[in-house]
Coordinates of C-alpha atoms in Angstrom, one line a residue:
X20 CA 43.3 148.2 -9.2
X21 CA 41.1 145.6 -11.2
X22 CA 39.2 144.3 -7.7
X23 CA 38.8 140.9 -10.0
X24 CA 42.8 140.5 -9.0
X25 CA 42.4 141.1 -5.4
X26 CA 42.8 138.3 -3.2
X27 CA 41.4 138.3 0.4
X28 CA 43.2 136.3 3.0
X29 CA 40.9 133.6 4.4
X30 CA 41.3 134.9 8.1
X31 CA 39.8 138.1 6.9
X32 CA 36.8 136.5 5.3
X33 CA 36.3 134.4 8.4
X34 CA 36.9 137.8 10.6
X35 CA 34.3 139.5 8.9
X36 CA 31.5 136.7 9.2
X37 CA 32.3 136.7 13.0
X38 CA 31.5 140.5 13.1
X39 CA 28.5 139.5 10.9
X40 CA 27.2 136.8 13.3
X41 CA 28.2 139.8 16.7
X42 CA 26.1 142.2 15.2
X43 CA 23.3 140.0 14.8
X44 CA 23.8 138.5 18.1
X45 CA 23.9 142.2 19.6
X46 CA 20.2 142.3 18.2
X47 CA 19.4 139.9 20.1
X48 CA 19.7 137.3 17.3
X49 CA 21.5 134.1 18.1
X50 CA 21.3 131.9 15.2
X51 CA 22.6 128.9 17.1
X52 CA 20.2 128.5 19.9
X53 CA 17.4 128.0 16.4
X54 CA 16.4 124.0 16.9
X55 CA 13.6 123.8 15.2
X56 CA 12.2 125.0 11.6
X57 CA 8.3 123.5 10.7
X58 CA 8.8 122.8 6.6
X59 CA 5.6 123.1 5.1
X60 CA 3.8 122.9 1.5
X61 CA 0.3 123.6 0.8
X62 CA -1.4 123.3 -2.5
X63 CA -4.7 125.0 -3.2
X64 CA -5.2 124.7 0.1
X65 CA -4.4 121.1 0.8
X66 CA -1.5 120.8 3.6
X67 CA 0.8 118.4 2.2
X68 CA 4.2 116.4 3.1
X69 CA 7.5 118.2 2.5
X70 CA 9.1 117.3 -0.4
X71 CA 11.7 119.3 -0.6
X72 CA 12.7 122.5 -2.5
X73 CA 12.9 120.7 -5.6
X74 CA 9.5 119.1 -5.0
X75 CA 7.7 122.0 -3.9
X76 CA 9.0 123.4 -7.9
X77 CA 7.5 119.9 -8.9
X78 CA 4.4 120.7 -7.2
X79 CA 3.8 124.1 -8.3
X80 CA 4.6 123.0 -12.1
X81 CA 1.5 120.6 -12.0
X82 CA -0.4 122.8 -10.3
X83 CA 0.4 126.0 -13.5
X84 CA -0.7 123.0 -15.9
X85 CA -3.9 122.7 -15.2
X86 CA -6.4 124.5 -17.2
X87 CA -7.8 126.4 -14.2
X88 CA -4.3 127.4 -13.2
X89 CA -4.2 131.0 -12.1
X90 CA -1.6 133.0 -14.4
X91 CA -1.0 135.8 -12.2
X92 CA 2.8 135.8 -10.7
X93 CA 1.5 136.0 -7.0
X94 CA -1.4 134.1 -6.3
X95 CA 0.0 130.8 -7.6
X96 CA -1.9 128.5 -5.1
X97 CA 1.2 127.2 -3.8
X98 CA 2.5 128.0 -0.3
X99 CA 5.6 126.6 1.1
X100 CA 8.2 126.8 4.2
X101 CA 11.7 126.1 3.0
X102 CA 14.7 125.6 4.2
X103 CA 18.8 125.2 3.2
X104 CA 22.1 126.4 2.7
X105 CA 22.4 129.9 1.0
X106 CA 23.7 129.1 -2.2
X107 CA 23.7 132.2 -4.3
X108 CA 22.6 135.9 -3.5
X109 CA 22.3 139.3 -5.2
X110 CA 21.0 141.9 -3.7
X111 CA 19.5 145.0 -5.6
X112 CA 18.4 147.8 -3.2
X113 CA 14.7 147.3 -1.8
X114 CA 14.8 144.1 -2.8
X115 CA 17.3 140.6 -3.6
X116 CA 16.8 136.9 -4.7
X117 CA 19.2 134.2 -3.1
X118 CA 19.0 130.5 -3.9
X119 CA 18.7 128.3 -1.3
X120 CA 19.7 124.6 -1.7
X121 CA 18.5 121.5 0.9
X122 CA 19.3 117.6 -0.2
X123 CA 16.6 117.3 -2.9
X124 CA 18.1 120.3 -4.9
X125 CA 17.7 124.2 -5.0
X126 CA 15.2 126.7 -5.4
X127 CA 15.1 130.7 -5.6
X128 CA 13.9 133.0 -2.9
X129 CA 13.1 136.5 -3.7
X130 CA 13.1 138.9 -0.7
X131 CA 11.3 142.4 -1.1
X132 CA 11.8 145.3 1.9
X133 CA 7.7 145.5 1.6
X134 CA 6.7 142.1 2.4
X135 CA 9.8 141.3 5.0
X136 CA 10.1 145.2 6.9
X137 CA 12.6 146.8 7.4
X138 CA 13.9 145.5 10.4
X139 CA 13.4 142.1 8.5
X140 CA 14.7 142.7 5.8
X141 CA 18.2 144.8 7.3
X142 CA 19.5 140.9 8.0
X143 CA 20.0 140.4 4.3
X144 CA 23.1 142.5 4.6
X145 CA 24.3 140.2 7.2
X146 CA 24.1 136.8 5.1
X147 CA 26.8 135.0 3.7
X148 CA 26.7 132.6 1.0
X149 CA 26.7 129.1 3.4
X150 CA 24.4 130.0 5.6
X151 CA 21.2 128.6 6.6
X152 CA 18.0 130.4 6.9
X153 CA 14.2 129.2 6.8
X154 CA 11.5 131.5 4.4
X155 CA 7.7 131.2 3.9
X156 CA 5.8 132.6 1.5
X157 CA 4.0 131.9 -1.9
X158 CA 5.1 130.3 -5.1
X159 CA 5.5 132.0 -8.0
X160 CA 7.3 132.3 -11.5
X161 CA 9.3 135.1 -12.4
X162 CA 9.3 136.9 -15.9
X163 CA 12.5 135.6 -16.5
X164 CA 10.7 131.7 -16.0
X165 CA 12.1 131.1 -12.6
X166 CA 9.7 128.9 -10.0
X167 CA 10.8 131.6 -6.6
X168 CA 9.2 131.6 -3.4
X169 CA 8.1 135.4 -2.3
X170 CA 9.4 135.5 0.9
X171 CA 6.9 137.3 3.7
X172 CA 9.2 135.9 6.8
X173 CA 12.8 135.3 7.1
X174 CA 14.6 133.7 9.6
X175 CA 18.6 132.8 9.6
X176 CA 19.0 129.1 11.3
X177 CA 22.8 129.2 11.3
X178 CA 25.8 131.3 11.0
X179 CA 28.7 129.6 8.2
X180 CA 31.8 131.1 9.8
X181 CA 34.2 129.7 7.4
X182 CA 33.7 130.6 3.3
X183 CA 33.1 127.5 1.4
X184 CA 34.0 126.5 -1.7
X185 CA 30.4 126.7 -3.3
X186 CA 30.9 127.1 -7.2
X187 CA 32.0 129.5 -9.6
X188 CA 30.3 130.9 -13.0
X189 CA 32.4 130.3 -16.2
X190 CA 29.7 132.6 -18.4
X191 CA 27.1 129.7 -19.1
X192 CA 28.3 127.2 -17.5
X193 CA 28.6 125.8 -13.8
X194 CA 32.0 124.4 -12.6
X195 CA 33.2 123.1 -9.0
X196 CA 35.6 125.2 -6.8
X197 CA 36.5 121.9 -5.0
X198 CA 38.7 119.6 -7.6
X199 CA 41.7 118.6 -5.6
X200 CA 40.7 115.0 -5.4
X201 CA 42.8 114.8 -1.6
X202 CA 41.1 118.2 -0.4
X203 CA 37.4 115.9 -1.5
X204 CA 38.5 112.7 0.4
X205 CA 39.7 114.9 3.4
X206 CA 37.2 117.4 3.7
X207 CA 34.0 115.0 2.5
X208 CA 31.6 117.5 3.9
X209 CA 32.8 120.1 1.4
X210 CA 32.8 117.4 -1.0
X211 CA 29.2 117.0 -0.5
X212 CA 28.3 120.1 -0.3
X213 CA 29.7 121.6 -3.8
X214 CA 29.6 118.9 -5.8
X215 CA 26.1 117.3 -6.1
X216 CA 27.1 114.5 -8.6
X217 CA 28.7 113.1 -5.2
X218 CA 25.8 113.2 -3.0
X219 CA 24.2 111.4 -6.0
X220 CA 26.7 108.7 -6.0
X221 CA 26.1 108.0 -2.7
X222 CA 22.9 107.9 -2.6
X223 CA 23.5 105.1 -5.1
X224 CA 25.4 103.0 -2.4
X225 CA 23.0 103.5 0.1
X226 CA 20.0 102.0 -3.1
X227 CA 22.5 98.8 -3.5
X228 CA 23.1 98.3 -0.1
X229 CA 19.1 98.6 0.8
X230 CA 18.2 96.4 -2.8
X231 CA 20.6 93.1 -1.2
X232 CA 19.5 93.3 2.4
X233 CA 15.7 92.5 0.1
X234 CA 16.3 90.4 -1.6
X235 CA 17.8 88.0 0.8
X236 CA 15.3 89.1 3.4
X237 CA 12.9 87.8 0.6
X238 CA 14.8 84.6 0.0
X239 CA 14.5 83.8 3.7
X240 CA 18.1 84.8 5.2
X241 CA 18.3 86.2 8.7
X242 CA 20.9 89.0 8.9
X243 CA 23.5 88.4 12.1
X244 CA 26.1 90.1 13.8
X245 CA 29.2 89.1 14.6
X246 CA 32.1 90.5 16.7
X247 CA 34.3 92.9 15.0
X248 CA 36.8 92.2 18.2
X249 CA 37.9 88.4 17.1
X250 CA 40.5 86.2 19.0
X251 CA 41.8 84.8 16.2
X252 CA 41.8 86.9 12.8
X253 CA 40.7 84.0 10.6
X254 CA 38.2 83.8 7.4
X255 CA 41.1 85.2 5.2
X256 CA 44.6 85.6 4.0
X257 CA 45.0 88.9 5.5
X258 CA 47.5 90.6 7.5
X259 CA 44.9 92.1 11.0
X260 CA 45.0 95.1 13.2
X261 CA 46.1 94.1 16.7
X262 CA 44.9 96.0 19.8
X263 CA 45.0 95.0 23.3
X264 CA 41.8 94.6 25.6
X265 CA 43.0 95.8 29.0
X266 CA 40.3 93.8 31.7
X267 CA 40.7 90.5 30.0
X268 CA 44.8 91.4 29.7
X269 CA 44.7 89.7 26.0
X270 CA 45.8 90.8 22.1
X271 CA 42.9 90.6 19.6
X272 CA 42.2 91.3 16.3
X273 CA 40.2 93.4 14.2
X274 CA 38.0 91.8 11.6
X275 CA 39.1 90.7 8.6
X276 CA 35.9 88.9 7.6
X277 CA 33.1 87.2 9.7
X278 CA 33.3 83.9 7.7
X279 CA 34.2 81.3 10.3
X280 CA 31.8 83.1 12.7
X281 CA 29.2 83.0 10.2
X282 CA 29.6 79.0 9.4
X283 CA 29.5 78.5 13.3
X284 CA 25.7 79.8 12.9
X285 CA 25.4 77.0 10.4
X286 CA 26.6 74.8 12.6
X287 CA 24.1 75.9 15.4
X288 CA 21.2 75.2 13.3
X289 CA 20.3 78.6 11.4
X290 CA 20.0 77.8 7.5
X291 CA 20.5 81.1 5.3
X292 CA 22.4 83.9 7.3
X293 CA 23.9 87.0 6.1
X294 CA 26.0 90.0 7.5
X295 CA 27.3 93.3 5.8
X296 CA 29.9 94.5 7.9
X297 CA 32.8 96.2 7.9
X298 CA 36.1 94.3 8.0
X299 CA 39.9 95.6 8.3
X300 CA 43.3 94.6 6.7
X301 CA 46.5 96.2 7.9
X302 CA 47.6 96.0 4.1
X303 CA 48.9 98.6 1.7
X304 CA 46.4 101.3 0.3
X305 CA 45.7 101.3 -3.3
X306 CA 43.0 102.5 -6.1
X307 CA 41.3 98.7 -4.8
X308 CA 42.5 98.7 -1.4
X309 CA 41.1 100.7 1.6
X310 CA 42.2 99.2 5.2
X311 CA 38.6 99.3 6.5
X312 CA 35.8 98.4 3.7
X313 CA 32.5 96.9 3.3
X314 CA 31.3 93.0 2.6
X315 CA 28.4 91.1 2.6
X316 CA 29.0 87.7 3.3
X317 CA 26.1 85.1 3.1
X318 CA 25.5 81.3 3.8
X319 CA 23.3 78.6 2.5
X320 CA 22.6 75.4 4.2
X321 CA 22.4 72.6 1.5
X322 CA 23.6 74.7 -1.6
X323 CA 27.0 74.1 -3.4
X324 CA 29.0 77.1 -5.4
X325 CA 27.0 76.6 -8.6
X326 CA 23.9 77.8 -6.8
X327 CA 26.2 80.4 -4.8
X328 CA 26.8 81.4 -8.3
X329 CA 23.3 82.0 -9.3
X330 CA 22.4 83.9 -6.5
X331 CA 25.8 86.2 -6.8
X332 CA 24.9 87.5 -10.6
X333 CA 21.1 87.5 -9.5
X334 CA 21.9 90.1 -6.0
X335 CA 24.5 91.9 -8.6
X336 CA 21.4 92.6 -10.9
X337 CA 19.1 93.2 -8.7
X338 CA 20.9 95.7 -6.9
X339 CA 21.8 97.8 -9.9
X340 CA 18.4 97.4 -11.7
X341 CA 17.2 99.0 -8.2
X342 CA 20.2 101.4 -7.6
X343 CA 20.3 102.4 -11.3
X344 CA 17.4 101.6 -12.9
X345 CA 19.2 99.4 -15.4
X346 CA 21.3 96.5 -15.5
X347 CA 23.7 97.7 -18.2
X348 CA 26.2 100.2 -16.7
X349 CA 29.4 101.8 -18.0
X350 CA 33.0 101.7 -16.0
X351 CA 36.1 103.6 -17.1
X352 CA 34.7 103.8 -21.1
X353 CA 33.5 99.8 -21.1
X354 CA 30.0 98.9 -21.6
X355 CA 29.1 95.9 -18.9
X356 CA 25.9 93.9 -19.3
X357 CA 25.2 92.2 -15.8
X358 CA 22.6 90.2 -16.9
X359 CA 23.0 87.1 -15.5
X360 CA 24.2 84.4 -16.9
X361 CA 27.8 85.2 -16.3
X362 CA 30.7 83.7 -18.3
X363 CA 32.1 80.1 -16.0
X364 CA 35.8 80.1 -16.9
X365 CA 38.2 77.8 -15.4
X366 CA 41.1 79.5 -13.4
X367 CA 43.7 77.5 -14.9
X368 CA 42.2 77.7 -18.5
X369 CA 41.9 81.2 -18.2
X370 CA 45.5 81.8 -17.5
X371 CA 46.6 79.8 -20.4
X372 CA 44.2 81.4 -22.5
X373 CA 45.0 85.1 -21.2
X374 CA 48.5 84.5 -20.1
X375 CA 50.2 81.3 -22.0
X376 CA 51.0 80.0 -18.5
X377 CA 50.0 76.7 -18.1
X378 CA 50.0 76.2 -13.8
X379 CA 47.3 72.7 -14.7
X380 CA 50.1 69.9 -14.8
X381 CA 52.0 71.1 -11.7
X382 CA 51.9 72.5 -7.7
X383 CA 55.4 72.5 -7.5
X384 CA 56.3 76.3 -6.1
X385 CA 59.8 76.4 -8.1
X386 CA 57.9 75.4 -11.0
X387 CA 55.4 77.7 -10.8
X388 CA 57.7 81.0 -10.0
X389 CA 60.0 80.1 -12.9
X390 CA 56.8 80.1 -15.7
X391 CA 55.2 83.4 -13.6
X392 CA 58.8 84.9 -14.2
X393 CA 59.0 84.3 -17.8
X394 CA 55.5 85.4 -18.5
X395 CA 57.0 89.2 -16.5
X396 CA 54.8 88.8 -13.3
X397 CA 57.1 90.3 -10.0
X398 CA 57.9 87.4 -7.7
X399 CA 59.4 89.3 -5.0
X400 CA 58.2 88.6 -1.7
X401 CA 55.9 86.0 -3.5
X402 CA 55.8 83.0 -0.8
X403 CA 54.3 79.8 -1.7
X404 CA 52.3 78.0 -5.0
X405 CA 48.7 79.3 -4.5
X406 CA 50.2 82.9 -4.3
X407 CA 52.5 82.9 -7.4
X408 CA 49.0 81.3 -9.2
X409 CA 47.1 84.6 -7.3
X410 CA 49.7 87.1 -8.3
X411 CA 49.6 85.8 -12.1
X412 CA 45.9 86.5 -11.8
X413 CA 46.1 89.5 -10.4
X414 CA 48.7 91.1 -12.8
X415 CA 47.7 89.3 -16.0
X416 CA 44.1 87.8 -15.9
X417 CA 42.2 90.3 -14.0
X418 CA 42.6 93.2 -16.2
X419 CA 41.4 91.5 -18.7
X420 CA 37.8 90.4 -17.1
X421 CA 35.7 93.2 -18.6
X422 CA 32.4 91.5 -18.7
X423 CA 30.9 89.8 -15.8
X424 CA 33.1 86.8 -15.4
X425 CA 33.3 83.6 -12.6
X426 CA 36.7 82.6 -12.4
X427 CA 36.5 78.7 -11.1
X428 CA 37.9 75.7 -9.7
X429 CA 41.3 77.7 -7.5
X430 CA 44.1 75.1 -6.0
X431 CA 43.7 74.3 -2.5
X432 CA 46.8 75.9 -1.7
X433 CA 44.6 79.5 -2.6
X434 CA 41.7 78.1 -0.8
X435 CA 42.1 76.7 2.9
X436 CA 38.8 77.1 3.5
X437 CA 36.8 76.1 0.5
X438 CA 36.1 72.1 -0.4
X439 CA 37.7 69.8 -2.7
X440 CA 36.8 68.9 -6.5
X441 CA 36.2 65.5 -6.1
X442 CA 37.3 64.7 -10.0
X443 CA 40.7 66.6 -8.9
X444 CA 41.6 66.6 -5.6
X445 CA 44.5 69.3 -5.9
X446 CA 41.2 71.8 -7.0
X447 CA 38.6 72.9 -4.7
X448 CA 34.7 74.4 -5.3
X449 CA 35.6 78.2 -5.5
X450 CA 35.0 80.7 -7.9
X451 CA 35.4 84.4 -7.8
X452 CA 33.3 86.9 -9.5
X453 CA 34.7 89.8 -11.5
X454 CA 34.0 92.9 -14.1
X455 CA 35.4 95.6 -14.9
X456 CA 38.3 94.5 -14.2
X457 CA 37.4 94.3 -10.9
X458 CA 37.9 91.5 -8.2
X459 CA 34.1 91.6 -6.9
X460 CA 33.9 88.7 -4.6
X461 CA 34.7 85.2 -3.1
X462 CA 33.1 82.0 -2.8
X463 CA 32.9 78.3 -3.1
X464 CA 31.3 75.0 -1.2
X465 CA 32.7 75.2 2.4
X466 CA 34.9 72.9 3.4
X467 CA 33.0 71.1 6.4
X468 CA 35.3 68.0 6.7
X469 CA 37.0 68.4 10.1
X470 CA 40.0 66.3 9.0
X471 CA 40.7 68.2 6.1
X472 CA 40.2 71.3 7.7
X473 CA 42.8 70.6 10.5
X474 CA 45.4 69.7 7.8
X475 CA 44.5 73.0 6.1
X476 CA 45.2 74.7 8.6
X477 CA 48.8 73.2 9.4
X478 CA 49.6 73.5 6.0
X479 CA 48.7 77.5 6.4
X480 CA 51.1 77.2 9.5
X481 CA 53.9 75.5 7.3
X482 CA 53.5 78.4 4.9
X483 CA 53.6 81.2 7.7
X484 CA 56.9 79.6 9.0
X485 CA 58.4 80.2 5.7
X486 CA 57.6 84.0 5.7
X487 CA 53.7 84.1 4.1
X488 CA 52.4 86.7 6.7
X489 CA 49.1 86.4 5.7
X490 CA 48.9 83.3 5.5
X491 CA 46.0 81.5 7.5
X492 CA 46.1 81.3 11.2
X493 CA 45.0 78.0 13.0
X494 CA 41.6 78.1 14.8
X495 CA 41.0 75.3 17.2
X496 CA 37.1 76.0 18.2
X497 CA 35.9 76.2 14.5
X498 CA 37.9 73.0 14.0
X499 CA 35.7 71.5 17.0
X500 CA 32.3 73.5 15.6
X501 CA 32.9 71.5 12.5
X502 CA 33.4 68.1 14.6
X503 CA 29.8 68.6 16.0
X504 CA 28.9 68.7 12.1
X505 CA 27.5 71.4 9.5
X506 CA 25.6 70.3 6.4
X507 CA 26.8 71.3 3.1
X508 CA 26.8 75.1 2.7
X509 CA 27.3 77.6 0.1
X510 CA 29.1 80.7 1.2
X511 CA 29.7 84.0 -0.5
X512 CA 31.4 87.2 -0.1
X513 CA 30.9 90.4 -2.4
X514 CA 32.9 93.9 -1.6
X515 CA 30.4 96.1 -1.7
X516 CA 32.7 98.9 -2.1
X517 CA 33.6 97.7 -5.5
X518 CA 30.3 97.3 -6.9
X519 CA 29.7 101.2 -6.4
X520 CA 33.3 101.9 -8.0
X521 CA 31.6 99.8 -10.8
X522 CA 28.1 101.0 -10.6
X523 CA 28.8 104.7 -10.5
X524 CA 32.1 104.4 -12.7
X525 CA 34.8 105.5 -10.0
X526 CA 38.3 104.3 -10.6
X527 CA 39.4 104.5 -6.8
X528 CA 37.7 102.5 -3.8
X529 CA 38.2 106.3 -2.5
X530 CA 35.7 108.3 -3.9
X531 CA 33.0 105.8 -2.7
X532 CA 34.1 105.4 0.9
X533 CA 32.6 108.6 2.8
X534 CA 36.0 108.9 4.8
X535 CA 38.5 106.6 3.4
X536 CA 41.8 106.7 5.6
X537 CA 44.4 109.2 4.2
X538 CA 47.3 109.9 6.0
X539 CA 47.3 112.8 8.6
X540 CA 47.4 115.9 7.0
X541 CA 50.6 118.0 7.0
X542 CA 52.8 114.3 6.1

């Protein structure tokens, strides 16, 4: 029988790494109880900092370029202690090379019966590909080109009792074992550890993330917390997670943003805060939707949304010039040029102009549904003339906003917390960035007239008793906050978890959430 066709059972493989990790553990070896391995480099003598496997091959390549470079295979001048997972073996007798891989990349070990003994050397028998294990020894290149390290110790940090999925060899070319995009999302960890392109991506995240927290430090913002555990779920038009807190005997709410929190600082006396936390929305799932995701939020004493505006396509650039080194990225095949300025288009003239639905000339909800119907837009379950204007947007306009785009000027219906135009009263200061087709974020001049702010929220309470669950739910205290006063502020919100779907070209808000939520496996 061909032994290409035959297929072990997984329990078998598992079986025979547990009889693996007995029989070293009846020679005393215990691969578990290992805490600590010293990774080292040394160049021509000089003890240096780690860099990692791909850095000690960095090393040793500008250490072969220089003229007085050594060209023997052994004495390279280069001695390293490395660690990582055991990516790739093959053993030939006396002697075997295995590739070991740690976060920075990969590098080849070659393990000879004369440097390691016998006794050493005997445990090579006992590795599986997965495994950890720490080597030392010099640098060299093979005669086949290859920067190895020629191991004189040998030491297994940790036993992989399960086979993973770490890459197959189509002749030439390299291909991933793990493809089942659920399996990825489930099992991140195996998701991270065969496919590096992922690691990559979010290592990107992390860059974006690190690039806004500096520039706002630099701009003189204070980053605050605020409590994830809220009273009243307000700041949004979301639908909340309820849990109960036992002591105090009452419901509350998970986040679903920190705004009216955030404009209580404001209020206080603090001038430019900021917060990038994670909220929750007990909504549907979708390729934009995850229940628990990331925002920044920011606030500026004495700003209006045009300079909001500014500094949203200045963070945006900023972040990807120091995430990607560039400011011109590519999502789903369309070239994007996030240079700011950004295209100003007025909501309603940008549903005219994308749609041929002209909402400008009325508020009148049986109006409104009537021209959304005839232009195909679903109205089902549509409650309410600020969300027949949203859904329009979301089904007809948004699609359409390749290049980076601020939407402007929303009705004050779609915006209970944002202030009025005071050319048109039934507008309000808001705008919304978007690109790729991508809703990116929320803003405008915040509404700090108490009055208005108290009808707001009745109308949102008029709105909920005709069926809008999410509509906005009355908060008394930031009603009285904004009685003691708050200067004129600029507020902005940008979902971080979309500018990595659009910086590293990911269609679903899944692939750039470490563990998005996926139903329990087995339903």
């Amino acid at each position: 029988m061909d032994s290409d066709n035959i297929i072990l059972d997984e329990n078998d493989l598992i079986q025979a790494r547990r009889q693996k990790l007995a029989e070293l553990r009846a020679r005393g070896i215990d691969p578990f109880k290992v805490e600590v391995f010293e990774r080292r480099l040394r160049v021509a003598g000089e003890e240096r900092a780690f860099p990692g496997a791909a850095g000690v091959i960095e090393e040793f390549e500008k250490l072969e370029s220089e003229p007085s470079a050594q060209e023997s295979d052994q004495a390279s001048g280069v001695h390293t202690a490395v660690a990582g997972r055991v990516v790739a073996m093959r053993e030939m007798g006396k002697a075997a090379f295995a590739h070991i891989e740690d976060e920075s990349g990969r590098i080849q070990v070659y393990l000879r019966i004369d440097k390691l003994g016998e006794e050493v050397y005997s445990l090579v028998r006992l590795l599986d590909l997965g495994d950890f294990v720490g080597v030392a020894g010099d640098v060299f290149r093979t005669r086949t080109g290859e920067v190895t390290v020629a191991a004189q110790t040998l030491q297994i940090l940790s036993k992989s009792l399960r086979p993973a999925p770490l890459g197959k060899q189509k002749g030439e070319e390299k291909y991933s074992a793990l493809e089942d995009p659920e399996q990825r999302r489930r099992q991140r960890y195996l998701d991270l550890m065969v496919n590096r392109e992922v690691r990559s991506d979010f290592r990107v995240r992390a860059d974006l993330i690190a690039a806004i927290r500096r520039l706002l430090n630099d701009r003189g913002f204070m980053e605050v917390e605020t409590p994830t555990l809220q009273p009243i779920p307000g700041g949004a038009a979301a639908k909340p997670f309820i849990t109960h807190h036992n002591a105090l005997d009452v419901d509350l709410y998970l986040r679903i943003a920190p705004e009216l929190y955030l404009k209580r600082l404001i209020v206080g006396g603090f001038e430019r805060v900021f917060e990038i936390c994670k909220n929750f929305r007990n909504e549907g799932i979708s390729f934009r939707h995850n229940p628990e995701f990331t925002m920044l939020e920011v606030y500026q004493a004495y700003a209006d949304y045009n300079g909001i505006m500014e500094l949203a396509e200045q963070l945006v650039a900023y972040a990807a010039e120091q995430s990607l080194g560039t400011t011109k990225i590519t999502y789903q095949g369309n070239e994007i040029d996030l240079t700011p300025p950004w295209r100003r288009l007025n909501l309603f003239e940008a549903i005219r102009e994308y749609a041929g639905v002209d909402f400008a000339d009325t508020n009148d909800e049986a109006v409104a549904r009537e021209r959304a119907k005839k232009a195909g837009v679903d109205m089902d379950g549509v409650v309410g003339y600020g969300k027949i204007v949203d859904e329009v947007l979301k089904t007809l306009i948004m699609p359409k906003l390749i290049q980076p785009t601020f939407l402007i000027e929303y009705p004050v219906e779609l915006s209970p917390l944002a202030k009025r135009d005071p050319d048109n009263p039934r507008l309000t200061h808001r705008f919304q960035p978007f690109l790729g087709g991508l809703e990116v974020g929320n803003a405008f001049s915040e509404l700090n007239d108490p009055i208005d702010q108290r009808e707001r929220f009745e109308a949102q309470m008029a709105q909920k008793a005709k069926g809008d669950e999410e509509a906005h739910p009355f908060d008394e205290d930031f009603v009285r906050a904004l009685e003691y006063g708050m200067p004129p502020t600029g507020g902005l919100g940008l979902g971080i978890d979309r500018l990595v779907m659009a910086f590293t070209d990911k269609p679903s808000i899944r692939d750039v959430i470490l563990f998005p939520q996926m139903k329990p496996e087995g339903k």
